mmCIF file of C-alpha atoms in Angstrom:
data_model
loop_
_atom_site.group_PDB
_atom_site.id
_atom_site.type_symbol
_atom_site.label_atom_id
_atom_site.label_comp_id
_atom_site.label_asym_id
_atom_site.label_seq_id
_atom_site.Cartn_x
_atom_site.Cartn_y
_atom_site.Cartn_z
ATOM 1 C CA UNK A 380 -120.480 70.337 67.424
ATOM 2 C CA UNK A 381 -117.774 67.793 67.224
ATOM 3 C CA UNK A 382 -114.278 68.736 65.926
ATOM 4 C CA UNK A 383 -112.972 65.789 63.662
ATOM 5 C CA UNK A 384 -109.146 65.861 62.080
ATOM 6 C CA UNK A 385 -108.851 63.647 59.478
ATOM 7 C CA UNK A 386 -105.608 61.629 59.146
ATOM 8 C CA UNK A 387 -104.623 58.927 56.060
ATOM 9 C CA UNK A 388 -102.593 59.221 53.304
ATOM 10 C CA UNK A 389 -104.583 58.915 50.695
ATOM 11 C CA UNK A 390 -106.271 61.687 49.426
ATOM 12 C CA UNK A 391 -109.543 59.752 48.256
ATOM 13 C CA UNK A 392 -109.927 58.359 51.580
ATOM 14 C CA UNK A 393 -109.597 61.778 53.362
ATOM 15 C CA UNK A 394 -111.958 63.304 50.798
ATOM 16 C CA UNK A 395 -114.570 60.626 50.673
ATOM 17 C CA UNK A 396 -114.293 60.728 54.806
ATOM 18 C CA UNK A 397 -115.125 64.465 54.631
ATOM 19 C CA UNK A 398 -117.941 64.525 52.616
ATOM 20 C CA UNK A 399 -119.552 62.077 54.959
ATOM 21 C CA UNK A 400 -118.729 64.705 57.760
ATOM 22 C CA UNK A 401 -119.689 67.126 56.202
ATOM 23 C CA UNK A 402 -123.247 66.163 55.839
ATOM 24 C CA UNK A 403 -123.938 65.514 59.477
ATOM 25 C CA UNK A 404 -125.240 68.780 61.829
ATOM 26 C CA UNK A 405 -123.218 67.757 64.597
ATOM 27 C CA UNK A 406 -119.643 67.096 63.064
ATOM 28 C CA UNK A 407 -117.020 70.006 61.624
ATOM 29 C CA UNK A 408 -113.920 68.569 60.242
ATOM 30 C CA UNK A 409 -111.441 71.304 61.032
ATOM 31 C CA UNK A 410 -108.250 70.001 59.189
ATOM 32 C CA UNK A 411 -106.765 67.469 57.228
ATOM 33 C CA UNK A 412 -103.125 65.423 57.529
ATOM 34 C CA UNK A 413 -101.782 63.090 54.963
ATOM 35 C CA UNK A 414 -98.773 61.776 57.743
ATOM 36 C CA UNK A 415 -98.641 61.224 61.292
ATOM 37 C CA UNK A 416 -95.705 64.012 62.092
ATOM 38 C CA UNK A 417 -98.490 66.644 59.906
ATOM 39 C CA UNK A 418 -101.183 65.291 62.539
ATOM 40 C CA UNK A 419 -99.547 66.009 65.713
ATOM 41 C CA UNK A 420 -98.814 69.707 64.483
ATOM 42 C CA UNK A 421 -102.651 70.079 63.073
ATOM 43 C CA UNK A 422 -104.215 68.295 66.811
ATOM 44 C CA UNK A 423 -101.791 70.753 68.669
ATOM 45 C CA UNK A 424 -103.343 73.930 66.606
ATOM 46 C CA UNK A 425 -106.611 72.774 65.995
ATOM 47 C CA UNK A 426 -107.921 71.179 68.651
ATOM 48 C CA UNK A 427 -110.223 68.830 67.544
ATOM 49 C CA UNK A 428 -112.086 66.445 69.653
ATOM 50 C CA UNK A 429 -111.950 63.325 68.107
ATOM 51 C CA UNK A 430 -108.887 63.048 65.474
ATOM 52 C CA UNK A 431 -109.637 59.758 62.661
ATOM 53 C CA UNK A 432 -105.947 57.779 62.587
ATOM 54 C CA UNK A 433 -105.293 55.668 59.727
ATOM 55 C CA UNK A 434 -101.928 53.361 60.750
ATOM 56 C CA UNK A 435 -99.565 53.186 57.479
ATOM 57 C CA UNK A 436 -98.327 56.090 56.912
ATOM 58 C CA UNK A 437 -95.126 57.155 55.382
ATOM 59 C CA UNK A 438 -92.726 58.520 57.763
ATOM 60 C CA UNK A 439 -94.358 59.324 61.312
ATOM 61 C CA UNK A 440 -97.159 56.266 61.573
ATOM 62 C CA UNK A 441 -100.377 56.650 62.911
ATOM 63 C CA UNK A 442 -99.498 54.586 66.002
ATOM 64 C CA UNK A 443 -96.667 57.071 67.154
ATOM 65 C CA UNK A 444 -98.685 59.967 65.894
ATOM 66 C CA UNK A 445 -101.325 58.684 68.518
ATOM 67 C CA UNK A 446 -98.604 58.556 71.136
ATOM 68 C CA UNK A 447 -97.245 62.121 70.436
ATOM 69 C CA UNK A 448 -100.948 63.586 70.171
ATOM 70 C CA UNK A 449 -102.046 62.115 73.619
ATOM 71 C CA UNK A 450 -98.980 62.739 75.563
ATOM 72 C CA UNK A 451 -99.543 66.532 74.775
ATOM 73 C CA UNK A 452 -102.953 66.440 74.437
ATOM 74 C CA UNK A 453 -104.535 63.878 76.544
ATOM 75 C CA UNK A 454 -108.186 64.708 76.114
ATOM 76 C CA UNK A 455 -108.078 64.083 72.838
ATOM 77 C CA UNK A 456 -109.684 61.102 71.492
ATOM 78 C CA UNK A 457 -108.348 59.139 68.614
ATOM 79 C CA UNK A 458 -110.329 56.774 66.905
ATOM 80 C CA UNK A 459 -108.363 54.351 64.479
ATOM 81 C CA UNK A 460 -109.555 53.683 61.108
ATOM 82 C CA UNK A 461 -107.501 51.445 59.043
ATOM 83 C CA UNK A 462 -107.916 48.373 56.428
ATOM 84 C CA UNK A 463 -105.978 46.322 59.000
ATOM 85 C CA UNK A 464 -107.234 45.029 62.001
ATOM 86 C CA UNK A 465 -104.358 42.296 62.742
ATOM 87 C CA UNK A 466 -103.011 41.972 66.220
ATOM 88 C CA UNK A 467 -99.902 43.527 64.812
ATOM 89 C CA UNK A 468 -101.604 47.036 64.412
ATOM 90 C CA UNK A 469 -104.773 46.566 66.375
ATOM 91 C CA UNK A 470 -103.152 45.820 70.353
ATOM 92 C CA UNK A 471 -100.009 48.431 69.407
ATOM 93 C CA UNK A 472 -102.590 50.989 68.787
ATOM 94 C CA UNK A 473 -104.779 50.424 71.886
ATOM 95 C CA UNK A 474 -101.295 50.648 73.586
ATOM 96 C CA UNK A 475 -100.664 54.058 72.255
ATOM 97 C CA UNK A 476 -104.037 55.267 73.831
ATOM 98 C CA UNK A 477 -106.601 54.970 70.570
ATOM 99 C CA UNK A 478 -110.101 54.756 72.197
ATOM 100 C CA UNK A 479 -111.278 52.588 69.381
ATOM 101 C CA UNK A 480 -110.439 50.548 66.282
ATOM 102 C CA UNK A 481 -112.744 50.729 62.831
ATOM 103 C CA UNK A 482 -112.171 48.690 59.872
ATOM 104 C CA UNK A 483 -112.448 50.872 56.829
ATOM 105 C CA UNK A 484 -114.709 48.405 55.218
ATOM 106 C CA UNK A 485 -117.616 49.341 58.154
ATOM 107 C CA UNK A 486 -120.637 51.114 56.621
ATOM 108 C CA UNK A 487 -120.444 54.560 56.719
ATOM 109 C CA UNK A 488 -123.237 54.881 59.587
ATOM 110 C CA UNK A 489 -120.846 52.705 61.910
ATOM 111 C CA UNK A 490 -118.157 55.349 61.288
ATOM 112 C CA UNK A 491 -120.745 58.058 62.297
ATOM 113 C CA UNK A 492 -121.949 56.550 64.938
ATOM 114 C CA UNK A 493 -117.844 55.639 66.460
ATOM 115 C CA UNK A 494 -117.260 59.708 65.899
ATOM 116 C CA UNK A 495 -119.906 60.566 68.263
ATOM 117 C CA UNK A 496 -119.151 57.977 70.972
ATOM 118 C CA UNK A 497 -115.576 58.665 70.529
ATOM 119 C CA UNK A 498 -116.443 61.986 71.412
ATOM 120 C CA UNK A 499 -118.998 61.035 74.014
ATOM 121 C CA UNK A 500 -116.495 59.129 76.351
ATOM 122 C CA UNK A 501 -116.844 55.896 74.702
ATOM 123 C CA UNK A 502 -114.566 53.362 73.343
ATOM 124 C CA UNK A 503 -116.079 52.101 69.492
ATOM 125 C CA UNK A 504 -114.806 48.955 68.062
ATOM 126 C CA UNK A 505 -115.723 47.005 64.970
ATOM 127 C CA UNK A 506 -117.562 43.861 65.957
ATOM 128 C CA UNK A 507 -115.223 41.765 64.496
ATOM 129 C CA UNK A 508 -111.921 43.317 66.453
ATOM 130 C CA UNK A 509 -113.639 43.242 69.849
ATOM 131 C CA UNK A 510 -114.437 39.417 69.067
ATOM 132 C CA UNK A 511 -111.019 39.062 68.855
ATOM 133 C CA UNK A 512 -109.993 40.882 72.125
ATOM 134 C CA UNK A 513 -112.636 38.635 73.702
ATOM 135 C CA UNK A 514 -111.154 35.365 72.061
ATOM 136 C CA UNK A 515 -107.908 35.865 72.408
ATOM 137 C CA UNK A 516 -108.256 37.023 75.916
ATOM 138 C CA UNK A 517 -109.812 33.472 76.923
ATOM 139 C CA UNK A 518 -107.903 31.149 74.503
ATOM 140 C CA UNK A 519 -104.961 33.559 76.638
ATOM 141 C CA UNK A 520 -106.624 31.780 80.120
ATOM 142 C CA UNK A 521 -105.979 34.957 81.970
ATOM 143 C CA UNK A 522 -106.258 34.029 85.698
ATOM 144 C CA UNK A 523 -109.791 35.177 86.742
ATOM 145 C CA UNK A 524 -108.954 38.537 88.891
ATOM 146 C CA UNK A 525 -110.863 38.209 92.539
ATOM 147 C CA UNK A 526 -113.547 39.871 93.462
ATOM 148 C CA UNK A 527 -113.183 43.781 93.911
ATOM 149 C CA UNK A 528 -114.051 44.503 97.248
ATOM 150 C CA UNK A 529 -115.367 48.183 97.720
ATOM 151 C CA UNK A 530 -117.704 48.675 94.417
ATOM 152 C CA UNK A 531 -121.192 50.092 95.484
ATOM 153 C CA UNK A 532 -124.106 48.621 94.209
ATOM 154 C CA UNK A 533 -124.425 50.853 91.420
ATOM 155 C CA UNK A 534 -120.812 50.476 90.491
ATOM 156 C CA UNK A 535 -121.737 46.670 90.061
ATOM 157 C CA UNK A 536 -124.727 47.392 88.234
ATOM 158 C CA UNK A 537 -122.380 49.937 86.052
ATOM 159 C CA UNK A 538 -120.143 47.132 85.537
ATOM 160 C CA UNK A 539 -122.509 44.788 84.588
ATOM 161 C CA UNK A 540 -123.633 46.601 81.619
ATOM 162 C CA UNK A 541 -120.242 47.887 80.784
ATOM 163 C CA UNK A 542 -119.744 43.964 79.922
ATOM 164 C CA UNK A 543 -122.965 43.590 77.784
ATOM 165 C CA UNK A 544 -121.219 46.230 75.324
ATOM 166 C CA UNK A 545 -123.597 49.173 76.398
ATOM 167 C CA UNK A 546 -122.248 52.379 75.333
ATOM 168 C CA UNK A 547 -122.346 55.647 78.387
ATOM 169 C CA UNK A 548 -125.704 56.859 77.276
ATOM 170 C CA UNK A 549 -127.438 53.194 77.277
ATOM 171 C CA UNK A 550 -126.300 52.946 80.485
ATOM 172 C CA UNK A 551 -127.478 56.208 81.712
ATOM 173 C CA UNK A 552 -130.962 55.365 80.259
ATOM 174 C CA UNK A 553 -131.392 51.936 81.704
ATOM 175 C CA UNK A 554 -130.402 53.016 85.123
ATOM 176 C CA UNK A 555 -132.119 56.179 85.089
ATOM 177 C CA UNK A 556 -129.139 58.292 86.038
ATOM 178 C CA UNK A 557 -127.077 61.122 83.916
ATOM 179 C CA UNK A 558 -124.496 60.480 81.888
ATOM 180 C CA UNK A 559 -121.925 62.140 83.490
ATOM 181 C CA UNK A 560 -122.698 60.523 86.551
ATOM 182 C CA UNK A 561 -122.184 57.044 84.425
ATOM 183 C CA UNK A 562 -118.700 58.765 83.410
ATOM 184 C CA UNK A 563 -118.116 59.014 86.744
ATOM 185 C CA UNK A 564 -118.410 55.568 87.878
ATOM 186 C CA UNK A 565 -116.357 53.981 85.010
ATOM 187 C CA UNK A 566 -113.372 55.900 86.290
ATOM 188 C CA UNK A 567 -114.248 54.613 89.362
ATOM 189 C CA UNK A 568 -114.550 51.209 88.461
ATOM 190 C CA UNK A 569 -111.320 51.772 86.127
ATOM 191 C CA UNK A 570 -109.205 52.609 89.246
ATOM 192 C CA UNK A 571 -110.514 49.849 91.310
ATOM 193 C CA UNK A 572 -109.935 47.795 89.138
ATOM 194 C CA UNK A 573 -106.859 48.539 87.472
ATOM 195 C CA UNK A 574 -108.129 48.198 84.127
ATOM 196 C CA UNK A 575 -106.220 50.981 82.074
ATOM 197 C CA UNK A 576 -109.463 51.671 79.731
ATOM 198 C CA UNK A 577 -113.005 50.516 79.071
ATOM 199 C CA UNK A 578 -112.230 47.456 76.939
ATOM 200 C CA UNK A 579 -110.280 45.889 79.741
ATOM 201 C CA UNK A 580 -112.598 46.933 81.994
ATOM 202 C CA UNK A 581 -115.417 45.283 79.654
ATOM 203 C CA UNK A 582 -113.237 41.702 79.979
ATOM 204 C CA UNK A 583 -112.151 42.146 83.580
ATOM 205 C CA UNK A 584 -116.721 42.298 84.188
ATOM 206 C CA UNK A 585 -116.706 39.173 81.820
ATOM 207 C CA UNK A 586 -114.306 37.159 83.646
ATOM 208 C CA UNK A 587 -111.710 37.059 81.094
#
């Protein structure tokens, strides 16, 4: 079962957010927050595994909220929902440590499906916002890092689909190994690297 907090403002949106939640076998939203200082209290007590951010927020915003919850609680994953994916929110918010970034306008089953692969070790992201990363990391013209010299051959191969956009358990299944053992290589690869999470990572493979 995956423990979900719920964090946004607006009442409709957290209500709306639970009933879809509520409906799945393998989700339990164990709290509620309507402000970012409310969340960091609730993710302290509760405990959940995957806490749903909205950004705006009066007082304590979702980005510092995100801060505060992973500097106590590291292993926490926060997965941003918000009606604005702008650089101005979206690369402040990946700073901060959010796995992934949702538009609130996704279907509902693109929610869902972020949830569990939040929860599953990986990082969801609207397709539109990770077109932008990519874009604006070549129109950037980042220097093209060298090669990494050390990766095994199934670190490269882990790599390789890592920048196709394959989530942990893809992975697993096309090579034929466990997912943990994927897990394991992506940290790997993350240190080798120096990539400070899998979206990096993802444009580092690319070339970008």
């Amino acid at each position: 079962m995956i423990r979900v907090l719920l964090v946004d403002d607006q009442h409709l949106i957290r209500a709306g957010l639970r009933m879809l939640c509520d409906a799945q076998p393998d989700i339990e939203v164990v709290g509620e927050a309507d402000n970012g200082r409310e969340a960091i209290t609730l993710a302290d007590r509760l405990r959940p595994d995957v806490v749903v951010m909205d950004l705006r927020m009066p007082g304590v915003d979702g980005i510092t909220a995100t801060s505060r919850i992973l500097a106590d609680r590291p292993g926490t994953r926060v997965l941003v929902l918000t009606t604005f994916g702008d650089d101005d929110h979206l690369y402040p918010a990946l700073t901060a440590g959010a796995c992934g970034f949702l538009l609130k306008d996704a279907p509902p089953t693109d929610l869902l499906d972020g949830i569990r692969r939040a929860a599953a070790g990986d990082s969801p992201f609207s397709q539109e916002v990770l077109r932008r990363l990519v874009q604006r990391a070549v129109h950037a013209r980042a220097e093209v890092p060298p090669p990494v010299d050390g990766l095994t051959a199934r670190e490269q191969e882990v790599l390789d689909l890592v920048a196709e956009g394959l989530s942990n358990a893809e992975i697993a299944e096309r090579l034929h190994i466990g997912v943990t053992t994927v897990k394991t290589h992506i940290t790997s690869l993350m240190t080798k690297t120096g990539s400070p999470n899998r979206v990096r990572l993802a444009l580092f493979a690319r070339g970008v």
